[in-house]
PDB file of C-alpha atoms in Angstrom:
ATOM      1  CA  UNK A 788       0.000   0.000   0.000  1.00  0.00           C
ATOM      2  CA  UNK A 789       1.378   3.428  -0.924  1.00  0.00           C
ATOM      3  CA  UNK A 790       2.277   5.453   2.137  1.00  0.00           C
ATOM      4  CA  UNK A 791       1.663   8.822   0.495  1.00  0.00           C
ATOM      5  CA  UNK A 792      -1.730   7.679  -0.767  1.00  0.00           C
ATOM      6  CA  UNK A 793      -2.744   6.532   2.687  1.00  0.00           C
ATOM      7  CA  UNK A 794      -1.645   9.790   4.271  1.00  0.00           C
ATOM      8  CA  UNK A 795       0.431  10.309   7.379  1.00  0.00           C
ATOM      9  CA  UNK A 796      -2.538  10.755   9.733  1.00  0.00           C
ATOM     10  CA  UNK A 797      -4.143   7.478   8.647  1.00  0.00           C
ATOM     11  CA  UNK A 798      -0.772   5.735   8.950  1.00  0.00           C
ATOM     12  CA  UNK A 799      -0.301   6.981  12.506  1.00  0.00           C
ATOM     13  CA  UNK A 800      -3.836   5.902  13.403  1.00  0.00           C
ATOM     14  CA  UNK A 801      -3.202   2.444  11.953  1.00  0.00           C
ATOM     15  CA  UNK A 802      -0.022   2.043  14.011  1.00  0.00           C
ATOM     16  CA  UNK A 803      -1.737   3.392  17.131  1.00  0.00           C
ATOM     17  CA  UNK A 804      -4.629   0.946  16.685  1.00  0.00           C
ATOM     18  CA  UNK A 805      -2.160  -1.897  16.378  1.00  0.00           C
ATOM     19  CA  UNK A 806      -0.488  -0.857  19.620  1.00  0.00           C
ATOM     20  CA  UNK A 807      -3.841  -0.513  21.415  1.00  0.00           C
ATOM     21  CA  UNK A 808      -4.693  -4.066  20.341  1.00  0.00           C
ATOM     22  CA  UNK A 809      -1.614  -5.321  22.156  1.00  0.00           C
ATOM     23  CA  UNK A 810       0.402  -6.021  19.002  1.00  0.00           C
ATOM     24  CA  UNK A 811       4.119  -5.445  18.573  1.00  0.00           C
ATOM     25  CA  UNK A 812       5.199  -2.729  16.140  1.00  0.00           C
ATOM     26  CA  UNK A 813       8.488  -3.138  14.283  1.00  0.00           C
ATOM     27  CA  UNK A 814       9.821  -0.201  12.298  1.00  0.00           C
ATOM     28  CA  UNK A 815      11.075  -2.188   9.325  1.00  0.00           C
ATOM     29  CA  UNK A 816       7.800  -4.067   8.958  1.00  0.00           C
ATOM     30  CA  UNK A 817       5.712  -0.891   9.161  1.00  0.00           C
ATOM     31  CA  UNK A 818       7.978   0.906   6.696  1.00  0.00           C
ATOM     32  CA  UNK A 819       7.471  -1.881   4.171  1.00  0.00           C
ATOM     33  CA  UNK A 820       3.753  -2.033   4.893  1.00  0.00           C
ATOM     34  CA  UNK A 821       3.197   1.656   4.174  1.00  0.00           C
ATOM     35  CA  UNK A 822       5.885   2.195   1.552  1.00  0.00           C
ATOM     36  CA  UNK A 823       7.916   4.734   3.544  1.00  0.00           C
ATOM     37  CA  UNK A 824      11.353   4.707   5.136  1.00  0.00           C
ATOM     38  CA  UNK A 825      12.116   3.710   8.726  1.00  0.00           C
ATOM     39  CA  UNK A 826      12.709   7.340   9.744  1.00  0.00           C
ATOM     40  CA  UNK A 827       9.076   8.171   8.891  1.00  0.00           C
ATOM     41  CA  UNK A 828       7.870   5.359  11.129  1.00  0.00           C
ATOM     42  CA  UNK A 829      10.204   6.556  13.899  1.00  0.00           C
ATOM     43  CA  UNK A 830       8.643  10.031  13.658  1.00  0.00           C
ATOM     44  CA  UNK A 831       5.171   8.461  13.806  1.00  0.00           C
ATOM     45  CA  UNK A 832       6.140   6.592  16.962  1.00  0.00           C
ATOM     46  CA  UNK A 833       7.550   9.729  18.558  1.00  0.00           C
ATOM     47  CA  UNK A 834       4.274  11.495  17.763  1.00  0.00           C
ATOM     48  CA  UNK A 835       2.345   8.688  19.438  1.00  0.00           C
ATOM     49  CA  UNK A 836       4.666   8.859  22.456  1.00  0.00           C
ATOM     50  CA  UNK A 837       4.073  12.629  22.776  1.00  0.00           C
ATOM     51  CA  UNK A 838       0.305  12.118  22.463  1.00  0.00           C
ATOM     52  CA  UNK A 839       0.354   9.484  25.230  1.00  0.00           C
ATOM     53  CA  UNK A 840       2.338  11.804  27.514  1.00  0.00           C
ATOM     54  CA  UNK A 841      -0.144  14.643  26.926  1.00  0.00           C
ATOM     55  CA  UNK A 842      -3.084  12.295  27.499  1.00  0.00           C
ATOM     56  CA  UNK A 843      -1.509  11.120  30.746  1.00  0.00           C
ATOM     57  CA  UNK A 844      -1.103  14.700  31.971  1.00  0.00           C
ATOM     58  CA  UNK A 845      -4.630  15.784  31.047  1.00  0.00           C
ATOM     59  CA  UNK A 846      -6.759  12.676  31.571  1.00  0.00           C
ATOM     60  CA  UNK A 847      -4.709  10.625  34.038  1.00  0.00           C
ATOM     61  CA  UNK A 848      -4.486   7.581  31.727  1.00  0.00           C
ATOM     62  CA  UNK A 849      -0.878   6.496  31.982  1.00  0.00           C
ATOM     63  CA  UNK A 850      -0.022   4.516  28.838  1.00  0.00           C
ATOM     64  CA  UNK A 851       3.605   4.360  27.733  1.00  0.00           C
ATOM     65  CA  UNK A 852       5.248   3.400  24.453  1.00  0.00           C
ATOM     66  CA  UNK A 853       8.221   1.157  25.264  1.00  0.00           C
ATOM     67  CA  UNK A 854      10.813  -0.702  23.234  1.00  0.00           C
ATOM     68  CA  UNK A 855      10.901  -4.426  23.909  1.00  0.00           C
ATOM     69  CA  UNK A 856      14.529  -5.507  23.492  1.00  0.00           C
ATOM     70  CA  UNK A 857      13.622  -9.196  23.618  1.00  0.00           C
ATOM     71  CA  UNK A 858      11.070  -9.060  20.779  1.00  0.00           C
ATOM     72  CA  UNK A 859      12.799  -6.121  19.085  1.00  0.00           C
ATOM     73  CA  UNK A 860       9.746  -3.952  18.638  1.00  0.00           C
ATOM     74  CA  UNK A 861       7.547  -1.298  20.233  1.00  0.00           C
ATOM     75  CA  UNK A 862       4.522  -2.070  22.376  1.00  0.00           C
ATOM     76  CA  UNK A 863       2.067  -0.151  24.510  1.00  0.00           C
ATOM     77  CA  UNK A 864       2.402  -0.639  28.249  1.00  0.00           C
ATOM     78  CA  UNK A 865      -0.597   0.426  30.251  1.00  0.00           C
ATOM     79  CA  UNK A 866      -0.182   2.046  33.612  1.00  0.00           C
ATOM     80  CA  UNK A 867      -0.375  -0.104  36.725  1.00  0.00           C
ATOM     81  CA  UNK A 868      -3.845   1.235  37.577  1.00  0.00           C
ATOM     82  CA  UNK A 869      -5.179  -0.247  34.323  1.00  0.00           C
ATOM     83  CA  UNK A 870      -3.586  -3.645  34.904  1.00  0.00           C
ATOM     84  CA  UNK A 871      -4.394  -6.363  37.365  1.00  0.00           C
ATOM     85  CA  UNK A 872      -1.688  -7.033  39.923  1.00  0.00           C
ATOM     86  CA  UNK A 873      -0.021 -10.442  40.095  1.00  0.00           C
ATOM     87  CA  UNK A 874      -2.118 -11.216  43.179  1.00  0.00           C
ATOM     88  CA  UNK A 875      -5.374 -10.176  41.497  1.00  0.00           C
ATOM     89  CA  UNK A 876      -4.861 -12.036  38.220  1.00  0.00           C
ATOM     90  CA  UNK A 877      -3.730 -15.184  40.016  1.00  0.00           C
ATOM     91  CA  UNK A 878      -6.848 -15.079  42.211  1.00  0.00           C
ATOM     92  CA  UNK A 879      -9.129 -14.505  39.205  1.00  0.00           C
ATOM     93  CA  UNK A 880      -7.548 -17.382  37.263  1.00  0.00           C
ATOM     94  CA  UNK A 881      -7.876 -19.731  40.252  1.00  0.00           C
ATOM     95  CA  UNK A 882     -11.553 -18.815  40.677  1.00  0.00           C
ATOM     96  CA  UNK A 883     -12.223 -19.360  36.976  1.00  0.00           C
ATOM     97  CA  UNK A 884     -10.526 -22.753  36.950  1.00  0.00           C
ATOM     98  CA  UNK A 885     -12.359 -23.837  40.084  1.00  0.00           C
ATOM     99  CA  UNK A 886     -15.711 -22.738  38.643  1.00  0.00           C
ATOM    100  CA  UNK A 887     -15.463 -25.367  35.863  1.00  0.00           C
ATOM    101  CA  UNK A 888     -18.068 -23.264  34.061  1.00  0.00           C
ATOM    102  CA  UNK A 889     -16.764 -23.581  30.499  1.00  0.00           C
ATOM    103  CA  UNK A 890     -15.559 -26.165  28.016  1.00  0.00           C
ATOM    104  CA  UNK A 891     -11.803 -26.726  27.977  1.00  0.00           C
ATOM    105  CA  UNK A 892     -11.359 -24.712  24.774  1.00  0.00           C
ATOM    106  CA  UNK A 893     -13.350 -21.765  26.132  1.00  0.00           C
ATOM    107  CA  UNK A 894     -11.569 -21.808  29.489  1.00  0.00           C
ATOM    108  CA  UNK A 895      -8.084 -21.907  27.954  1.00  0.00           C
ATOM    109  CA  UNK A 896      -8.989 -19.050  25.609  1.00  0.00           C
ATOM    110  CA  UNK A 897     -10.286 -16.886  28.460  1.00  0.00           C
ATOM    111  CA  UNK A 898      -7.181 -17.542  30.572  1.00  0.00           C
ATOM    112  CA  UNK A 899      -4.857 -16.718  27.669  1.00  0.00           C
ATOM    113  CA  UNK A 900      -6.671 -13.423  27.022  1.00  0.00           C
ATOM    114  CA  UNK A 901      -6.529 -12.494  30.695  1.00  0.00           C
ATOM    115  CA  UNK A 902      -2.786 -13.083  30.800  1.00  0.00           C
ATOM    116  CA  UNK A 903      -2.057 -11.175  27.591  1.00  0.00           C
ATOM    117  CA  UNK A 904      -4.350  -8.199  28.198  1.00  0.00           C
ATOM    118  CA  UNK A 905      -4.323  -7.779  31.986  1.00  0.00           C
ATOM    119  CA  UNK A 906      -0.779  -8.673  33.026  1.00  0.00           C
ATOM    120  CA  UNK A 907       2.452  -6.818  32.140  1.00  0.00           C
ATOM    121  CA  UNK A 908       4.498  -8.924  29.733  1.00  0.00           C
ATOM    122  CA  UNK A 909       7.335  -9.390  32.223  1.00  0.00           C
ATOM    123  CA  UNK A 910       4.937 -11.080  34.695  1.00  0.00           C
ATOM    124  CA  UNK A 911       2.993 -13.277  32.276  1.00  0.00           C
ATOM    125  CA  UNK A 912       5.267 -16.325  32.522  1.00  0.00           C
ATOM    126  CA  UNK A 913       5.193 -16.191  36.322  1.00  0.00           C
ATOM    127  CA  UNK A 914       1.377 -16.332  36.429  1.00  0.00           C
ATOM    128  CA  UNK A 915       1.238 -18.911  33.627  1.00  0.00           C
ATOM    129  CA  UNK A 916       3.585 -21.200  35.560  1.00  0.00           C
ATOM    130  CA  UNK A 917       1.513 -20.875  38.744  1.00  0.00           C
ATOM    131  CA  UNK A 918      -1.679 -22.078  37.029  1.00  0.00           C
ATOM    132  CA  UNK A 919      -0.056 -24.525  34.578  1.00  0.00           C
ATOM    133  CA  UNK A 920      -0.847 -27.651  36.587  1.00  0.00           C
ATOM    134  CA  UNK A 921      -4.501 -26.757  37.083  1.00  0.00           C
ATOM    135  CA  UNK A 922      -4.816 -25.890  33.392  1.00  0.00           C
ATOM    136  CA  UNK A 923      -3.418 -29.273  32.435  1.00  0.00           C
ATOM    137  CA  UNK A 924      -5.804 -31.156  34.737  1.00  0.00           C
ATOM    138  CA  UNK A 925      -8.857 -28.976  34.025  1.00  0.00           C
ATOM    139  CA  UNK A 926     -12.096 -30.980  33.839  1.00  0.00           C
ATOM    140  CA  UNK A 927     -14.755 -29.377  31.690  1.00  0.00           C
ATOM    141  CA  UNK A 928     -18.494 -29.645  32.563  1.00  0.00           C
ATOM    142  CA  UNK A 929     -20.142 -32.845  31.399  1.00  0.00           C
ATOM    143  CA  UNK A 930     -22.642 -31.029  29.176  1.00  0.00           C
ATOM    144  CA  UNK A 931     -19.695 -29.889  26.971  1.00  0.00           C
ATOM    145  CA  UNK A 932     -21.810 -27.062  25.540  1.00  0.00           C
ATOM    146  CA  UNK A 933     -20.684 -23.662  24.302  1.00  0.00           C
ATOM    147  CA  UNK A 934     -23.203 -21.004  25.372  1.00  0.00           C
ATOM    148  CA  UNK A 935     -21.351 -17.699  25.770  1.00  0.00           C
ATOM    149  CA  UNK A 936     -23.168 -16.288  22.732  1.00  0.00           C
ATOM    150  CA  UNK A 937     -26.500 -16.978  24.479  1.00  0.00           C
ATOM    151  CA  UNK A 938     -25.355 -15.109  27.597  1.00  0.00           C
ATOM    152  CA  UNK A 939     -24.759 -11.939  25.567  1.00  0.00           C
ATOM    153  CA  UNK A 940     -28.113 -12.277  23.791  1.00  0.00           C
ATOM    154  CA  UNK A 941     -29.873 -12.773  27.104  1.00  0.00           C
ATOM    155  CA  UNK A 942     -28.037  -9.828  28.641  1.00  0.00           C
ATOM    156  CA  UNK A 943     -29.239  -7.522  25.869  1.00  0.00           C
ATOM    157  CA  UNK A 944     -32.802  -8.861  26.146  1.00  0.00           C
ATOM    158  CA  UNK A 945     -32.768  -8.210  29.913  1.00  0.00           C
ATOM    159  CA  UNK A 946     -31.432  -4.680  29.451  1.00  0.00           C
ATOM    160  CA  UNK A 947     -34.016  -3.846  26.774  1.00  0.00           C
ATOM    161  CA  UNK A 948     -36.913  -5.692  28.525  1.00  0.00           C
ATOM    162  CA  UNK A 949     -37.599  -7.899  25.497  1.00  0.00           C
ATOM    163  CA  UNK A 950     -39.646 -11.087  25.618  1.00  0.00           C
ATOM    164  CA  UNK A 951     -37.721 -14.204  24.560  1.00  0.00           C
ATOM    165  CA  UNK A 952     -38.762 -17.596  23.199  1.00  0.00           C
ATOM    166  CA  UNK A 953     -36.746 -20.657  24.159  1.00  0.00           C
ATOM    167  CA  UNK A 954     -36.715 -24.397  23.700  1.00  0.00           C
ATOM    168  CA  UNK A 955     -35.530 -25.953  26.947  1.00  0.00           C
ATOM    169  CA  UNK A 956     -34.562 -29.505  27.893  1.00  0.00           C
ATOM    170  CA  UNK A 957     -35.793 -30.418  31.359  1.00  0.00           C
ATOM    171  CA  UNK A 958     -33.365 -32.037  33.782  1.00  0.00           C
ATOM    172  CA  UNK A 959     -35.841 -34.592  35.162  1.00  0.00           C
ATOM    173  CA  UNK A 960     -37.237 -36.416  32.134  1.00  0.00           C
ATOM    174  CA  UNK A 961     -35.073 -34.861  29.364  1.00  0.00           C
ATOM    175  CA  UNK A 962     -38.203 -33.670  27.543  1.00  0.00           C
ATOM    176  CA  UNK A 963     -38.056 -30.421  25.543  1.00  0.00           C
ATOM    177  CA  UNK A 964     -40.552 -27.636  26.243  1.00  0.00           C
ATOM    178  CA  UNK A 965     -41.160 -24.251  24.651  1.00  0.00           C
ATOM    179  CA  UNK A 966     -41.429 -21.161  26.810  1.00  0.00           C
ATOM    180  CA  UNK A 967     -42.053 -17.438  26.352  1.00  0.00           C
ATOM    181  CA  UNK A 968     -40.185 -15.593  29.077  1.00  0.00           C
ATOM    182  CA  UNK A 969     -39.699 -12.141  30.474  1.00  0.00           C
ATOM    183  CA  UNK A 970     -35.972 -12.432  31.307  1.00  0.00           C
ATOM    184  CA  UNK A 971     -34.860 -10.721  34.496  1.00  0.00           C
ATOM    185  CA  UNK A 972     -31.320 -11.776  35.410  1.00  0.00           C
ATOM    186  CA  UNK A 973     -28.343 -14.016  34.686  1.00  0.00           C
ATOM    187  CA  UNK A 974     -26.770 -15.783  37.676  1.00  0.00           C
ATOM    188  CA  UNK A 975     -23.936 -18.212  38.308  1.00  0.00           C
ATOM    189  CA  UNK A 976     -23.856 -20.914  40.960  1.00  0.00           C
ATOM    190  CA  UNK A 977     -21.732 -24.059  41.320  1.00  0.00           C
ATOM    191  CA  UNK A 978     -20.608 -24.836  37.761  1.00  0.00           C
ATOM    192  CA  UNK A 979     -23.635 -23.468  35.894  1.00  0.00           C
ATOM    193  CA  UNK A 980     -25.064 -20.208  34.562  1.00  0.00           C
ATOM    194  CA  UNK A 981     -28.780 -19.651  35.095  1.00  0.00           C
ATOM    195  CA  UNK A 982     -31.487 -17.459  33.576  1.00  0.00           C
ATOM    196  CA  UNK A 983     -34.164 -16.074  35.877  1.00  0.00           C
ATOM    197  CA  UNK A 984     -37.450 -14.997  34.311  1.00  0.00           C
ATOM    198  CA  UNK A 985     -41.238 -14.932  34.402  1.00  0.00           C
ATOM    199  CA  UNK A 986     -43.149 -17.315  32.115  1.00  0.00           C
ATOM    200  CA  UNK A 987     -45.840 -15.971  29.807  1.00  0.00           C
ATOM    201  CA  UNK A 988     -48.890 -17.901  28.551  1.00  0.00           C
ATOM    202  CA  UNK A 989     -48.679 -21.060  30.670  1.00  0.00           C
ATOM    203  CA  UNK A 990     -51.238 -22.954  32.727  1.00  0.00           C
ATOM    204  CA  UNK A 991     -49.663 -22.625  36.163  1.00  0.00           C
ATOM    205  CA  UNK A 992     -52.181 -25.038  37.709  1.00  0.00           C
ATOM    206  CA  UNK A 993     -50.815 -27.858  35.537  1.00  0.00           C
ATOM    207  CA  UNK A 994     -47.162 -26.795  35.311  1.00  0.00           C
ATOM    208  CA  UNK A 995     -46.320 -25.913  38.927  1.00  0.00           C
ATOM    209  CA  UNK A 996     -46.795 -27.311  42.399  1.00  0.00           C
ATOM    210  CA  UNK A 997     -47.672 -23.833  43.607  1.00  0.00           C
ATOM    211  CA  UNK A 998     -49.819 -22.053  41.000  1.00  0.00           C
ATOM    212  CA  UNK A 999     -49.797 -18.844  43.061  1.00  0.00           C
ATOM    213  CA  UNK A1000     -46.013 -18.633  43.228  1.00  0.00           C
ATOM    214  CA  UNK A1001     -45.252 -14.935  42.548  1.00  0.00           C
ATOM    215  CA  UNK A1002     -41.536 -15.503  42.046  1.00  0.00           C
ATOM    216  CA  UNK A1003     -39.658 -16.095  38.763  1.00  0.00           C
ATOM    217  CA  UNK A1004     -38.546 -19.440  37.331  1.00  0.00           C
ATOM    218  CA  UNK A1005     -34.912 -20.550  36.992  1.00  0.00           C
ATOM    219  CA  UNK A1006     -33.373 -22.168  33.897  1.00  0.00           C
ATOM    220  CA  UNK A1007     -29.882 -23.545  33.300  1.00  0.00           C
ATOM    221  CA  UNK A1008     -28.550 -21.669  30.278  1.00  0.00           C
ATOM    222  CA  UNK A1009     -26.617 -24.656  28.898  1.00  0.00           C
ATOM    223  CA  UNK A1010     -29.958 -26.529  28.642  1.00  0.00           C
ATOM    224  CA  UNK A1011     -31.496 -23.854  26.405  1.00  0.00           C
ATOM    225  CA  UNK A1012     -31.568 -25.552  22.989  1.00  0.00           C
ATOM    226  CA  UNK A1013     -32.700 -22.523  20.984  1.00  0.00           C
ATOM    227  CA  UNK A1014     -33.192 -18.850  21.791  1.00  0.00           C
ATOM    228  CA  UNK A1015     -35.055 -16.097  19.966  1.00  0.00           C
ATOM    229  CA  UNK A1016     -35.261 -12.506  21.175  1.00  0.00           C
ATOM    230  CA  UNK A1017     -38.567 -11.049  20.017  1.00  0.00           C
ATOM    231  CA  UNK A1018     -39.422  -7.438  19.265  1.00  0.00           C
ATOM    232  CA  UNK A1019     -42.039  -7.465  22.009  1.00  0.00           C
ATOM    233  CA  UNK A1020     -41.212  -5.574  25.186  1.00  0.00           C
ATOM    234  CA  UNK A1021     -42.482  -6.136  28.714  1.00  0.00           C
ATOM    235  CA  UNK A1022     -42.835  -3.626  31.533  1.00  0.00           C
ATOM    236  CA  UNK A1023     -41.853  -3.933  35.170  1.00  0.00           C
ATOM    237  CA  UNK A1024     -43.260  -1.113  37.322  1.00  0.00           C
ATOM    238  CA  UNK A1025     -40.436   0.544  39.235  1.00  0.00           C
ATOM    239  CA  UNK A1026     -42.070  -0.327  42.560  1.00  0.00           C
ATOM    240  CA  UNK A1027     -42.109  -4.021  41.574  1.00  0.00           C
ATOM    241  CA  UNK A1028     -38.693  -4.017  39.926  1.00  0.00           C
ATOM    242  CA  UNK A1029     -36.843  -7.290  40.239  1.00  0.00           C
ATOM    243  CA  UNK A1030     -33.842  -6.887  42.545  1.00  0.00           C
ATOM    244  CA  UNK A1031     -31.259  -9.416  41.432  1.00  0.00           C
ATOM    245  CA  UNK A1032     -29.028  -8.930  44.461  1.00  0.00           C
ATOM    246  CA  UNK A1033     -31.826  -9.538  46.985  1.00  0.00           C
ATOM    247  CA  UNK A1034     -33.127 -12.546  45.046  1.00  0.00           C
ATOM    248  CA  UNK A1035     -29.591 -13.957  44.824  1.00  0.00           C
ATOM    249  CA  UNK A1036     -29.227 -13.921  48.612  1.00  0.00           C
ATOM    250  CA  UNK A1037     -32.220 -16.231  48.962  1.00  0.00           C
ATOM    251  CA  UNK A1038     -31.770 -18.610  46.033  1.00  0.00           C
ATOM    252  CA  UNK A1039     -28.483 -20.226  46.987  1.00  0.00           C
ATOM    253  CA  UNK A1040     -29.334 -23.618  45.510  1.00  0.00           C
ATOM    254  CA  UNK A1041     -30.987 -22.521  42.229  1.00  0.00           C
ATOM    255  CA  UNK A1042     -34.291 -24.199  43.018  1.00  0.00           C
ATOM    256  CA  UNK A1043     -37.455 -22.199  42.488  1.00  0.00           C
ATOM    257  CA  UNK A1044     -40.360 -22.332  44.908  1.00  0.00           C
ATOM    258  CA  UNK A1045     -41.875 -20.575  47.859  1.00  0.00           C
ATOM    259  CA  UNK A1046     -39.974 -18.151  50.032  1.00  0.00           C
ATOM    260  CA  UNK A1047     -39.298 -20.023  53.264  1.00  0.00           C
ATOM    261  CA  UNK A1048     -37.813 -19.385  56.674  1.00  0.00           C
ATOM    262  CA  UNK A1049     -35.756 -22.177  58.187  1.00  0.00           C
ATOM    263  CA  UNK A1050     -34.348 -22.429  61.685  1.00  0.00           C
ATOM    264  CA  UNK A1051     -31.693 -24.930  62.692  1.00  0.00           C
ATOM    265  CA  UNK A1052     -29.080 -25.687  65.322  1.00  0.00           C
ATOM    266  CA  UNK A1053     -25.469 -25.857  64.110  1.00  0.00           C
ATOM    267  CA  UNK A1054     -22.706 -27.576  66.099  1.00  0.00           C
ATOM    268  CA  UNK A1055     -19.987 -27.746  63.449  1.00  0.00           C
ATOM    269  CA  UNK A1056     -16.561 -26.134  63.479  1.00  0.00           C
ATOM    270  CA  UNK A1057     -17.139 -23.185  61.133  1.00  0.00           C
ATOM    271  CA  UNK A1058     -20.245 -21.080  61.575  1.00  0.00           C
ATOM    272  CA  UNK A1059     -18.611 -18.605  59.178  1.00  0.00           C
ATOM    273  CA  UNK A1060     -18.935 -21.142  56.343  1.00  0.00           C
ATOM    274  CA  UNK A1061     -22.662 -21.442  57.078  1.00  0.00           C
ATOM    275  CA  UNK A1062     -23.154 -17.677  57.087  1.00  0.00           C
ATOM    276  CA  UNK A1063     -21.246 -17.356  53.821  1.00  0.00           C
ATOM    277  CA  UNK A1064     -23.297 -20.168  52.262  1.00  0.00           C
ATOM    278  CA  UNK A1065     -26.587 -18.573  53.337  1.00  0.00           C
ATOM    279  CA  UNK A1066     -26.264 -14.765  53.011  1.00  0.00           C
ATOM    280  CA  UNK A1067     -29.608 -14.158  54.757  1.00  0.00           C
ATOM    281  CA  UNK A1068     -28.647 -16.304  57.776  1.00  0.00           C
ATOM    282  CA  UNK A1069     -28.665 -14.749  61.241  1.00  0.00           C
ATOM    283  CA  UNK A1070     -27.414 -16.209  64.506  1.00  0.00           C
ATOM    284  CA  UNK A1071     -30.310 -16.077  66.965  1.00  0.00           C
ATOM    285  CA  UNK A1072     -28.346 -17.517  69.889  1.00  0.00           C
ATOM    286  CA  UNK A1073     -24.963 -19.052  70.635  1.00  0.00           C
ATOM    287  CA  UNK A1074     -24.133 -21.186  73.671  1.00  0.00           C
ATOM    288  CA  UNK A1075     -21.735 -24.049  74.452  1.00  0.00           C
ATOM    289  CA  UNK A1076     -20.626 -24.425  70.845  1.00  0.00           C
ATOM    290  CA  UNK A1077     -24.209 -24.552  69.553  1.00  0.00           C
ATOM    291  CA  UNK A1078     -25.593 -21.825  67.283  1.00  0.00           C
ATOM    292  CA  UNK A1079     -29.269 -21.388  66.495  1.00  0.00           C
ATOM    293  CA  UNK A1080     -29.480 -19.993  62.968  1.00  0.00           C
ATOM    294  CA  UNK A1081     -32.394 -18.642  60.949  1.00  0.00           C
ATOM    295  CA  UNK A1082     -32.326 -18.027  57.180  1.00  0.00           C
ATOM    296  CA  UNK A1083     -34.724 -16.995  54.435  1.00  0.00           C
ATOM    297  CA  UNK A1084     -34.481 -19.023  51.213  1.00  0.00           C
ATOM    298  CA  UNK A1085     -36.397 -19.993  48.079  1.00  0.00           C
ATOM    299  CA  UNK A1086     -37.422 -23.544  47.259  1.00  0.00           C
ATOM    300  CA  UNK A1087     -36.413 -26.982  48.479  1.00  0.00           C
ATOM    301  CA  UNK A1088     -32.696 -26.814  47.733  1.00  0.00           C
ATOM    302  CA  UNK A1089     -32.011 -25.902  51.346  1.00  0.00           C
ATOM    303  CA  UNK A1090     -33.403 -29.295  52.439  1.00  0.00           C
ATOM    304  CA  UNK A1091     -30.673 -31.168  50.566  1.00  0.00           C
ATOM    305  CA  UNK A1092     -27.979 -28.912  51.986  1.00  0.00           C
ATOM    306  CA  UNK A1093     -29.253 -29.383  55.545  1.00  0.00           C
ATOM    307  CA  UNK A1094     -29.212 -33.174  55.118  1.00  0.00           C
ATOM    308  CA  UNK A1095     -25.693 -33.020  53.725  1.00  0.00           C
ATOM    309  CA  UNK A1096     -24.445 -31.489  56.990  1.00  0.00           C
ATOM    310  CA  UNK A1097     -25.211 -34.694  58.924  1.00  0.00           C
ATOM    311  CA  UNK A1098     -25.008 -34.487  62.705  1.00  0.00           C
ATOM    312  CA  UNK A1099     -23.731 -30.915  62.630  1.00  0.00           C
ATOM    313  CA  UNK A1100     -27.254 -29.649  61.886  1.00  0.00           C
ATOM    314  CA  UNK A1101     -30.604 -30.248  63.573  1.00  0.00           C
ATOM    315  CA  UNK A1102     -33.643 -28.600  62.009  1.00  0.00           C
ATOM    316  CA  UNK A1103     -35.773 -26.719  64.517  1.00  0.00           C
ATOM    317  CA  UNK A1104     -38.491 -25.500  62.110  1.00  0.00           C
TER     318      UNK A1104
END
């Protein structure tokens, strides 16, 4: 491509875009690409460096153009405030790996992007080495389904209050049903992403144990076989607006159902673990190593958790 035909300003923008995308810029390669000499590219880089310095002074965004002697090229190094620290990125990677939320290919891609885009180059090998063993032994979810594209579609439908149509495979009998939903929120819990929404046009007497249940239904997103976002919008009065954070506190086990209060005695070693597991839990009394705890939860999932605690828990009511 002819450098004069492209124009200096467009050439500088092209080089700047390349740097912003995390790519290495080599003078000889850029000179050949634009049909100019290396001195012209050097002047372009100096102009970019001056622009970054001015931007840092005025806006507080500290990005620096540096020469990488190992790779023999220029790259953009973002200021420390724009990067995750070694501690932060290691913690995020560990949480992601432990979530087992994605297929192996998806998980490895996400980890690679985090390392490249959020960690200074000099620290990338250190973090990569610290998670290498867990990456190697990563076990993907058994459903082996890719669904990230659905999450974005659902997110836009929630933001724009658009009705959606889905085909959904039930967990119990593996049958497929069609639903029209008013989507309200996307949640994550123990390996799976979930969609929370109200069903439209369904006979609640036949479909649900509690036909008068005023609360939304929960669907595993990986079990959504097809998804269509319609042009139809739904309205939620501000006074009745769904509060995802409050709902999340009470739906720890991703089972729909009535809002319940449970009270139990706990004699285990870590009451903190119980309080973290049940965000609405309150200690009513504590004596001789025995805590009486009350919590507010949705559905029957709490029953399974209480049974799983064995002799450490005795249900009071």
